Tab-separated table of C-alpha atoms in Angstrom:
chain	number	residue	atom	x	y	z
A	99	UNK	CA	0.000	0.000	0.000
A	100	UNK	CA	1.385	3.233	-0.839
A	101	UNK	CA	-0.153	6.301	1.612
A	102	UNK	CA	0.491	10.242	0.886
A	103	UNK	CA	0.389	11.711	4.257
A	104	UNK	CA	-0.473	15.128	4.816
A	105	UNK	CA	0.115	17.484	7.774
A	106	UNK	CA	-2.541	20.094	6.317
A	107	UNK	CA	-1.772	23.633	7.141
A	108	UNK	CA	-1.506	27.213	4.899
A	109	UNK	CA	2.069	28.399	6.115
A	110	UNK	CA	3.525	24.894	5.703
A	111	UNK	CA	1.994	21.926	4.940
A	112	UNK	CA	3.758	18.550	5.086
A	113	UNK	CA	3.709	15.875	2.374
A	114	UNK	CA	5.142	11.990	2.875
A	115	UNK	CA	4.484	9.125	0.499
A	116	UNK	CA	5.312	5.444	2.545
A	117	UNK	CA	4.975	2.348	1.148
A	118	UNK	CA	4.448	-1.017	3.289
A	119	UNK	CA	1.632	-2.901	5.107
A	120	UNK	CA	1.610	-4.027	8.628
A	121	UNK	CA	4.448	-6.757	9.484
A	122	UNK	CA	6.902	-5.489	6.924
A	123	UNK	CA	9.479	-2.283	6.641
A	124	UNK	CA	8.252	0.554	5.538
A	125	UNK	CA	9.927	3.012	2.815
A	126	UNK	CA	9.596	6.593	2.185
A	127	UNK	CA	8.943	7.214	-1.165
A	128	UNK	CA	9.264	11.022	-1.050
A	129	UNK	CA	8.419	13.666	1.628
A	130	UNK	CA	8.337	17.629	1.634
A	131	UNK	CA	6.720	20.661	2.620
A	132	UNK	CA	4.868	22.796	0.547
A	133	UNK	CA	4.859	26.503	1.933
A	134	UNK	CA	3.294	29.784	1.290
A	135	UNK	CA	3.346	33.307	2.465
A	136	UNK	CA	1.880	34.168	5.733
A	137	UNK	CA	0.790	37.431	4.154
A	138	UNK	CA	-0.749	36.412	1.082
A	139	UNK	CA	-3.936	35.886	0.135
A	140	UNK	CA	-6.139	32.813	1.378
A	141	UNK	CA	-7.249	31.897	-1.997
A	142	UNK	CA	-3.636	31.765	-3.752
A	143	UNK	CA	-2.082	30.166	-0.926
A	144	UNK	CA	-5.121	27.342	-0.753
A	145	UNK	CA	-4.210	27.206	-5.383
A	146	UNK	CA	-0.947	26.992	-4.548
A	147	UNK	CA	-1.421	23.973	-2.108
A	148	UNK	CA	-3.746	22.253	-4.560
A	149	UNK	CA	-1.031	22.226	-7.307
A	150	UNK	CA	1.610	21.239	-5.368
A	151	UNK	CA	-0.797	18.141	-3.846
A	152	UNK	CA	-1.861	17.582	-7.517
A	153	UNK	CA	1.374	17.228	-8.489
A	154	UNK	CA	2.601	14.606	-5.758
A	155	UNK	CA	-1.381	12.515	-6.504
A	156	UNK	CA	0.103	12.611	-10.257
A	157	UNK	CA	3.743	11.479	-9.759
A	158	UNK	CA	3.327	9.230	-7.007
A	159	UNK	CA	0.395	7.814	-7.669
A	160	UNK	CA	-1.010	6.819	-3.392
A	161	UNK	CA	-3.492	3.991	-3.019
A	162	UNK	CA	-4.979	6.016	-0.412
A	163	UNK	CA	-4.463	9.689	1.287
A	164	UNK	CA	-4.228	10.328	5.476
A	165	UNK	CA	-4.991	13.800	6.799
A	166	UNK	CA	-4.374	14.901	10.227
A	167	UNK	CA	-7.611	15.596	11.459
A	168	UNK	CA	-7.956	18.835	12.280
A	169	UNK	CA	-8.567	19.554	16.249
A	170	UNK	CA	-9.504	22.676	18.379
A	171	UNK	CA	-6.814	24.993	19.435
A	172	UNK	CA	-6.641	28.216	20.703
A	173	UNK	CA	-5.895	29.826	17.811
A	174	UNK	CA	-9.626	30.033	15.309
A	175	UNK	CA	-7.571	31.865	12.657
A	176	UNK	CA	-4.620	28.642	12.706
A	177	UNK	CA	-7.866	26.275	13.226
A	178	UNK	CA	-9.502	27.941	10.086
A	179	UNK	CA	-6.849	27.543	7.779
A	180	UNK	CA	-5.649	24.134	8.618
A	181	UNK	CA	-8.942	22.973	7.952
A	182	UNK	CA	-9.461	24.987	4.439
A	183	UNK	CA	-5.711	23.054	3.781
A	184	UNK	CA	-7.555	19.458	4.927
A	185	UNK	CA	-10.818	20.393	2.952
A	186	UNK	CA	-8.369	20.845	-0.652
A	187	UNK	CA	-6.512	17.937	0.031
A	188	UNK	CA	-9.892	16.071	0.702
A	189	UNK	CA	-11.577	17.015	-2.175
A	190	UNK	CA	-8.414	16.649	-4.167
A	191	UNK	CA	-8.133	12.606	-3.308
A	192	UNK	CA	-11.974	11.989	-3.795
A	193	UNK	CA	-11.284	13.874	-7.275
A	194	UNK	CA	-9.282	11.166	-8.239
A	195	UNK	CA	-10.974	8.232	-6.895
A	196	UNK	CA	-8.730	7.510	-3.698
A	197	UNK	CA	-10.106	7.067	-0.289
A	198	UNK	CA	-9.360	9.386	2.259
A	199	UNK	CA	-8.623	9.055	6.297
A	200	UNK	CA	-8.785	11.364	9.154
A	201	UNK	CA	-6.153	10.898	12.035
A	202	UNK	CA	-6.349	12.825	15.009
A	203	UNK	CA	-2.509	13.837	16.191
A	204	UNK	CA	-3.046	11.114	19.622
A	205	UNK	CA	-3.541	7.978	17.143
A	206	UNK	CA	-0.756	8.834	14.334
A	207	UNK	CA	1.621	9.720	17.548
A	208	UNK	CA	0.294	6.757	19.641
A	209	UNK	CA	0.521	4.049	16.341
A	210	UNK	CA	4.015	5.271	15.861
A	211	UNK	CA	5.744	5.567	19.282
A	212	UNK	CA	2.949	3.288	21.092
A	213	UNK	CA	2.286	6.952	23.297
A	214	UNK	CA	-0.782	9.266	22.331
A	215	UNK	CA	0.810	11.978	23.866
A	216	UNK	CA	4.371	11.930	22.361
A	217	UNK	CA	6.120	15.061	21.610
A	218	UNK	CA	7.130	16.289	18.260
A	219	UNK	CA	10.857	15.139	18.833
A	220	UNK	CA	9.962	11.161	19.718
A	221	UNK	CA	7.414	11.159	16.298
A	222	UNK	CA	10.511	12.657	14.413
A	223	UNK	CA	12.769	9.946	15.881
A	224	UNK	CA	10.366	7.100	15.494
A	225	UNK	CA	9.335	8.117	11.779
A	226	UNK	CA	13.506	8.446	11.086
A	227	UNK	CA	13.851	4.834	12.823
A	228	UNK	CA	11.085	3.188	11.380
A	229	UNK	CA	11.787	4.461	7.624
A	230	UNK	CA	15.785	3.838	8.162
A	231	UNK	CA	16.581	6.996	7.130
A	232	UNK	CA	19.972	8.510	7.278
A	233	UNK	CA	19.014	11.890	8.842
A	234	UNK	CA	15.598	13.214	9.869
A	235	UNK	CA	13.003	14.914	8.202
A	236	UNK	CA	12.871	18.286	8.720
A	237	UNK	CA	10.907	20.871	9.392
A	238	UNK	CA	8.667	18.716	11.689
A	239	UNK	CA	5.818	19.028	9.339
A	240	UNK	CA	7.455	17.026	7.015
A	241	UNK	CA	8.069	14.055	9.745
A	242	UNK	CA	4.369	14.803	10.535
A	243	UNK	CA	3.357	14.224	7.135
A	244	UNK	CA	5.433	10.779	6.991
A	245	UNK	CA	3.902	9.462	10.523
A	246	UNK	CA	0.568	9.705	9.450
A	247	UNK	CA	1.295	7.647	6.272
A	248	UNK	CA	2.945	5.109	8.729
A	249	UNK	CA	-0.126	5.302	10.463
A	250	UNK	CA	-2.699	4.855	7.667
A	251	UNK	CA	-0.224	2.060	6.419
A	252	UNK	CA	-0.756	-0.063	9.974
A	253	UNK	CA	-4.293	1.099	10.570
A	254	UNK	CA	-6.024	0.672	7.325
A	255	UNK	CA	-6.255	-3.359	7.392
A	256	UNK	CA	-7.415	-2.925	10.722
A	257	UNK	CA	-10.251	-0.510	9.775
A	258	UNK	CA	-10.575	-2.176	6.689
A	259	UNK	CA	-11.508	-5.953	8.539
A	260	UNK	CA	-13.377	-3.812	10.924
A	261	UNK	CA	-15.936	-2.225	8.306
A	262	UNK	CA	-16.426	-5.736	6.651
A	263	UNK	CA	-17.154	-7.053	9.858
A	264	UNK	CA	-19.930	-4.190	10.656
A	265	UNK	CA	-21.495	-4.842	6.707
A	266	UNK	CA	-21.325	-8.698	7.588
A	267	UNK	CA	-22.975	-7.681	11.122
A	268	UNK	CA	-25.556	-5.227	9.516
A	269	UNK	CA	-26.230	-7.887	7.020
A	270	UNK	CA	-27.176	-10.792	9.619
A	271	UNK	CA	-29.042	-8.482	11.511
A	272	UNK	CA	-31.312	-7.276	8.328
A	273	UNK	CA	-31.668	-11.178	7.962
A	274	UNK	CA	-32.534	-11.592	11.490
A	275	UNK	CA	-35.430	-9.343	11.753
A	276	UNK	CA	-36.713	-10.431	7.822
A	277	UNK	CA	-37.160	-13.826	9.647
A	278	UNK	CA	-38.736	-12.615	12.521
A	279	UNK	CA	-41.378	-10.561	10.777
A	280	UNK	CA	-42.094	-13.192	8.207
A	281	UNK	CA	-42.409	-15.884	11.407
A	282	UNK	CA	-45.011	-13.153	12.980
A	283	UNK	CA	-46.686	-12.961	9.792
A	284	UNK	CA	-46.772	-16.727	9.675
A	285	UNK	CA	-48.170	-16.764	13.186
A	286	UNK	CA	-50.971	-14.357	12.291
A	287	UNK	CA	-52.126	-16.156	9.933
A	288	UNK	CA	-52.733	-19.269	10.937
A	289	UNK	CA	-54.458	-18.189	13.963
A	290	UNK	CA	-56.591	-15.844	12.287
């Protein structure tokens, strides 16, 4: 499976492409930051993200996309434009047929140092160790972007046996009640 990651955000925004599954080593494909000017405006800076995301969909070519979910902060303006960065990138993956995922920053940092509150330093070592790299990403946005691949990578089979399990469940239960009303039915009428 081959994941882009992406640490939304309008000043920086963090890109990683992994490739693996669960049980086996991971690579990094590619990883950067795409960045734009604090001062310009909103609507070039969101363009300006979608080409650069466009470019990685097109050259890289993910089997699926993971977005950090975007979470309440202090800051509305830094909340706003995070989640006008996650709303391009989402509509950008659906675009071309790929399915997207939502990870909140406790489950990427808990899948990849096994802590939910980690700080930006252990995710940067873990994401270095688990890719074998030589030296680690940098800015932290970039390491951000590759964790949440790593994340999506180990998680999706999971959620994946988890939401045929549910349709299998939903499906039985559908059955369950078609048998009940038809024994009721059955019932009625031979008493009536």
């Amino acid at each position: 499976m081959r994941v882009l990651g992406v640490d939304p955000g309008l000043t920086r925004c963090g890109l990683g492409v992994v490739e693996g599954t669960t049980g086996r080593p991971l690579t990094m494909v590619a990883v950067g930051v795409v960045t734009t000017p604090a001062g310009a405006d909103i609507g070039a800076r969101l363009l300006a993200i979608e080409r650069e995301i466009e470019v990685w969909l097109r050259e890289h070519r993910p089997d699926a996309v993971a977005v950090e979910r975007v979470f309440s902060q202090q800051n509305v303006r830094t909340v706003m434009g995070t989640a006008q960065a996650s709303g391009v990138v989402a509509l950008l993956a659906a675009r071309a047929g790929l399915p997207v995922a939502f990870h909140t920053p406790s489950e990427v940092k808990a899948a990849v140092t096994g802590e939910g509150r980690a700080g930006k330093a252990q995710v940067t070592a873990m994401v270095t160790r688990l890719l074998a790299l030589a030296d680690a990403p940098r800015p932290a946005d970039a390491a951000d972007a590759l964790a949440l691949a790593i994340c999506h990578c180990w998680r999706a089979p999971m959620l994946s046996r988890m939401a045929e399990a549910k349709a299998r469940s939903d499906e039985l239960a559908r059955a369950h009640r078609a048998r009940l009303v038809a024994a009721a039915k059955t019932r009625r009428g031979a008493a009536g």
